[in-house]
Tab-separated table of C-alpha atoms in Angstrom:
chain	number	residue	atom	x	y	z
A	1	GLU	CA	110.888	117.272	97.333
A	2	ARG	CA	110.653	119.160	100.120
A	3	ARG	CA	108.167	122.550	100.236
A	4	SER	CA	109.467	125.531	101.915
A	5	SER	CA	108.910	129.034	101.705
A	6	GLY	CA	106.183	127.942	99.171
A	7	GLU	CA	108.402	126.469	96.989
A	8	TRP	CA	109.374	122.640	96.152
A	9	ALA	CA	112.662	121.833	96.525
A	10	ALA	CA	114.494	118.522	95.380
A	11	LEU	CA	115.744	116.651	98.815
A	12	ARG	CA	118.657	114.542	96.939
A	13	VAL	CA	118.943	110.768	98.913
A	14	GLU	CA	122.442	109.615	98.026
A	15	ALA	CA	121.538	105.938	99.075
A	16	LEU	CA	119.447	105.348	95.873
A	17	SER	CA	121.056	103.953	92.480
A	18	THR	CA	118.576	105.730	90.670
A	19	LYS	CA	116.469	108.792	90.289
A	20	GLU	CA	113.228	106.906	89.227
A	21	VAL	CA	110.779	106.334	92.111
A	22	ARG	CA	107.816	103.975	91.598
A	23	ALA	CA	106.718	103.161	94.898
A	24	LEU	CA	107.101	104.527	98.385
A	25	THR	CA	105.942	102.733	102.068
A	26	GLU	CA	106.869	103.534	105.590
A	27	ALA	CA	107.762	100.282	107.563
A	28	ASP	CA	106.665	100.063	111.333
A	29	ASP	CA	110.519	100.628	112.538
A	30	ASP	CA	110.150	104.189	110.302
A	31	SER	CA	112.280	103.421	107.521
A	32	ILE	CA	111.492	104.238	104.366
A	33	TRP	CA	111.121	101.647	101.342
A	34	VAL	CA	111.878	103.174	97.949
A	35	GLY	CA	110.677	101.102	94.877
A	36	SER	CA	112.500	102.057	91.632
A	37	THR	CA	113.044	99.775	88.352
A	38	ASP	CA	114.226	96.779	89.513
A	39	THR	CA	115.359	97.332	93.222
A	40	VAL	CA	114.028	98.176	96.570
A	41	THR	CA	115.957	100.265	99.087
A	42	ARG	CA	115.401	100.710	102.543
A	43	LEU	CA	116.281	104.044	104.246
A	44	CYS	CA	116.829	103.590	108.288
A	45	ALA	CA	116.070	106.579	110.303
A	46	ASP	CA	119.611	105.860	111.682
A	47	GLY	CA	120.434	107.194	107.957
A	48	LYS	CA	121.675	103.712	107.052
A	49	SER	CA	120.147	101.914	103.804
A	50	GLN	CA	119.958	98.646	102.266
A	51	GLU	CA	119.300	98.167	98.583
A	52	ILE	CA	117.990	94.590	97.143
A	53	ARG	CA	117.662	93.881	93.423
A	54	LEU	CA	115.229	91.992	91.769
A	55	ASN	CA	115.007	90.254	89.487
A	56	THR	CA	112.349	92.114	87.575
A	57	TRP	CA	111.795	95.011	85.218
A	58	GLU	CA	109.090	97.018	87.118
A	59	VAL	CA	108.302	97.408	90.961
A	60	ASN	CA	104.782	99.173	91.295
A	61	ALA	CA	103.760	99.069	95.046
A	62	ILE	CA	105.145	98.103	98.255
A	63	ILE	CA	103.673	97.657	101.888
A	64	GLU	CA	104.197	96.059	104.861
A	65	ASP	CA	102.108	93.234	106.096
A	66	PHE	CA	102.207	90.282	108.576
A	67	GLY	CA	105.796	91.592	109.286
A	68	ASP	CA	107.186	91.387	106.397
A	69	ILE	CA	107.875	93.387	103.240
A	70	TRP	CA	105.631	92.938	100.236
A	71	VAL	CA	106.726	94.191	96.767
A	72	ALA	CA	104.288	93.735	93.442
A	73	GLU	CA	106.302	94.003	90.786
A	74	GLY	CA	106.957	92.114	87.342
A	75	ARG	CA	107.402	88.803	88.055
A	76	GLY	CA	105.121	88.391	90.517
A	77	LEU	CA	104.145	89.427	94.491
A	78	ALA	CA	107.939	89.328	96.074
A	79	GLN	CA	107.888	88.764	100.156
A	80	LEU	CA	110.877	90.526	101.661
A	81	GLN	CA	111.259	88.927	105.515
A	82	ARG	CA	114.180	90.145	107.976
A	83	ASN	CA	117.259	88.469	108.357
A	84	ILE	CA	118.414	87.747	112.257
A	85	ASN	CA	121.434	90.715	111.239
A	86	GLY	CA	118.718	93.300	110.850
A	87	THR	CA	118.705	93.206	106.816
A	88	TYR	CA	116.097	92.032	104.400
A	89	ARG	CA	116.001	89.377	101.835
A	90	THR	CA	113.784	87.877	99.456
A	91	ALA	CA	111.946	85.043	100.880
A	92	ASN	CA	109.603	84.171	97.907
A	93	VAL	CA	108.013	85.298	94.920
A	94	PHE	CA	104.319	84.206	94.547
A	95	THR	CA	102.881	83.427	91.182
A	96	GLU	CA	100.187	81.833	89.211
A	97	LYS	CA	101.547	78.735	90.995
A	98	GLU	CA	100.714	79.815	94.407
A	99	GLY	CA	97.346	81.036	93.708
A	100	LEU	CA	98.254	84.593	92.143
A	101	GLY	CA	95.549	85.483	89.638
A	102	ALA	CA	98.735	86.327	87.560
A	103	LYS	CA	102.078	86.943	88.182
A	104	ARG	CA	102.332	90.854	86.943
A	105	THR	CA	100.662	92.698	90.157
A	106	PHE	CA	100.362	96.491	90.290
A	107	ALA	CA	98.966	97.590	93.447
A	108	LEU	CA	98.731	96.267	97.424
A	109	LEU	CA	96.285	96.781	100.138
A	110	ARG	CA	96.218	95.484	104.055
A	111	SER	CA	92.489	95.721	104.666
A	112	SER	CA	90.523	96.584	107.718
A	113	ASP	CA	90.024	92.365	108.448
A	114	ASN	CA	93.630	92.014	107.976
A	115	ALA	CA	94.365	90.190	104.185
A	116	LEU	CA	97.121	91.547	101.915
A	117	TRP	CA	95.346	92.374	98.583
A	118	ALA	CA	97.059	92.230	95.431
A	119	GLY	CA	95.735	93.761	92.021
A	120	ASN	CA	97.163	91.968	89.173
A	121	ARG	CA	97.121	91.259	85.683
A	122	GLY	CA	94.697	88.258	86.366
A	123	GLY	CA	92.343	90.284	88.478
A	124	LEU	CA	92.755	90.673	92.680
A	125	SER	CA	94.296	87.963	94.688
A	126	ARG	CA	94.124	88.136	98.391
A	127	ILE	CA	96.555	86.662	101.109
A	128	THR	CA	96.090	85.502	104.279
A	129	GLN	CA	97.848	84.066	107.401
A	130	ASP	CA	96.969	81.765	110.004
A	131	GLY	CA	99.029	79.090	111.809
A	132	ASN	CA	99.317	77.051	109.057
A	133	GLY	CA	100.848	79.782	106.910
A	134	LEU	CA	99.895	81.862	104.144
A	135	SER	CA	96.461	81.480	101.978
A	136	ILE	CA	96.209	83.033	98.939
A	137	SER	CA	92.506	83.061	96.895
A	138	SER	CA	91.962	85.061	93.259
A	139	PHE	CA	89.010	86.321	91.687
A	140	GLY	CA	88.948	87.363	88.455
A	141	VAL	CA	86.547	87.109	85.171
A	142	SER	CA	84.784	83.885	86.274
A	143	ASN	CA	83.703	86.001	89.511
A	144	GLY	CA	82.111	88.390	88.124
A	145	LEU	CA	84.817	90.979	87.795
A	146	ARG	CA	84.304	93.199	84.291
A	147	ASP	CA	88.195	93.757	83.975
A	148	PRO	CA	91.093	91.299	85.019
A	149	LEU	CA	93.313	94.108	85.097
A	150	VAL	CA	93.364	95.617	88.450
A	151	GLN	CA	95.649	98.551	88.262
A	152	THR	CA	94.654	100.375	92.103
A	153	ILE	CA	92.700	98.781	95.550
A	154	ALA	CA	90.977	100.687	98.124
A	155	GLU	CA	88.947	100.365	100.610
A	156	ASP	CA	85.785	102.466	102.009
A	157	ASN	CA	84.960	103.394	105.729
A	158	GLU	CA	81.948	100.417	105.423
A	159	GLY	CA	85.032	97.721	104.857
A	160	ASN	CA	84.230	97.268	100.611
A	161	LEU	CA	86.876	97.199	98.439
A	162	TRP	CA	87.267	99.505	95.119
A	163	LEU	CA	89.369	98.157	92.542
A	164	GLY	CA	90.606	100.655	89.628
A	165	THR	CA	90.722	98.614	86.319
A	166	GLU	CA	92.355	99.308	83.111
A	167	ASN	CA	89.303	98.659	80.792
A	168	GLY	CA	86.283	98.399	83.401
A	169	GLY	CA	86.032	101.595	85.399
A	170	ALA	CA	85.928	101.402	89.378
A	171	VAL	CA	84.221	98.160	90.345
A	172	LYS	CA	82.771	97.966	94.093
A	173	LEU	CA	83.857	94.732	95.661
A	174	HIS	CA	81.112	94.161	98.701
A	175	GLN	CA	82.579	91.897	101.083
A	176	ARG	CA	79.850	89.563	102.044
A	177	GLU	CA	78.169	89.915	98.391
A	178	GLY	CA	80.637	89.647	95.764
A	179	PHE	CA	81.404	91.985	92.935
């Protein structure tokens, strides 16, 4: 929707296959990524679009990091990579097998130290990249988190992470000290 003259007017985007929008992000190339129930759609500034169907029942968050698009979704953390022709494809879906706290992922944040954080049903997962590739470490109840279901993540000006949980309220993670 757009506000003009003090009123909201709905914007219709023909490229979307559904009216339900669950996640939005703007990428560095000025494209807008829209997440719906089982699809992410890339809306380019030139009017072109690309729809990517995911084998999932929910898309909860989208973020750009490490040059890729990351999607928090029901079956894990999907990594979308750009093809040579400029379109995107699902390159990987990370789950517990790769180190996530749980496959069902709800929230994403890129922190000031360039880590990608994923809130999931098992707690909080930290994804970093170095010369050897991606590394995933996870933190849950055994690490002091009161509630393993992390639904939202924010970072304050001091680099501390704030987690919104299902039943444990808001939790502050001091980057140097832990929960």
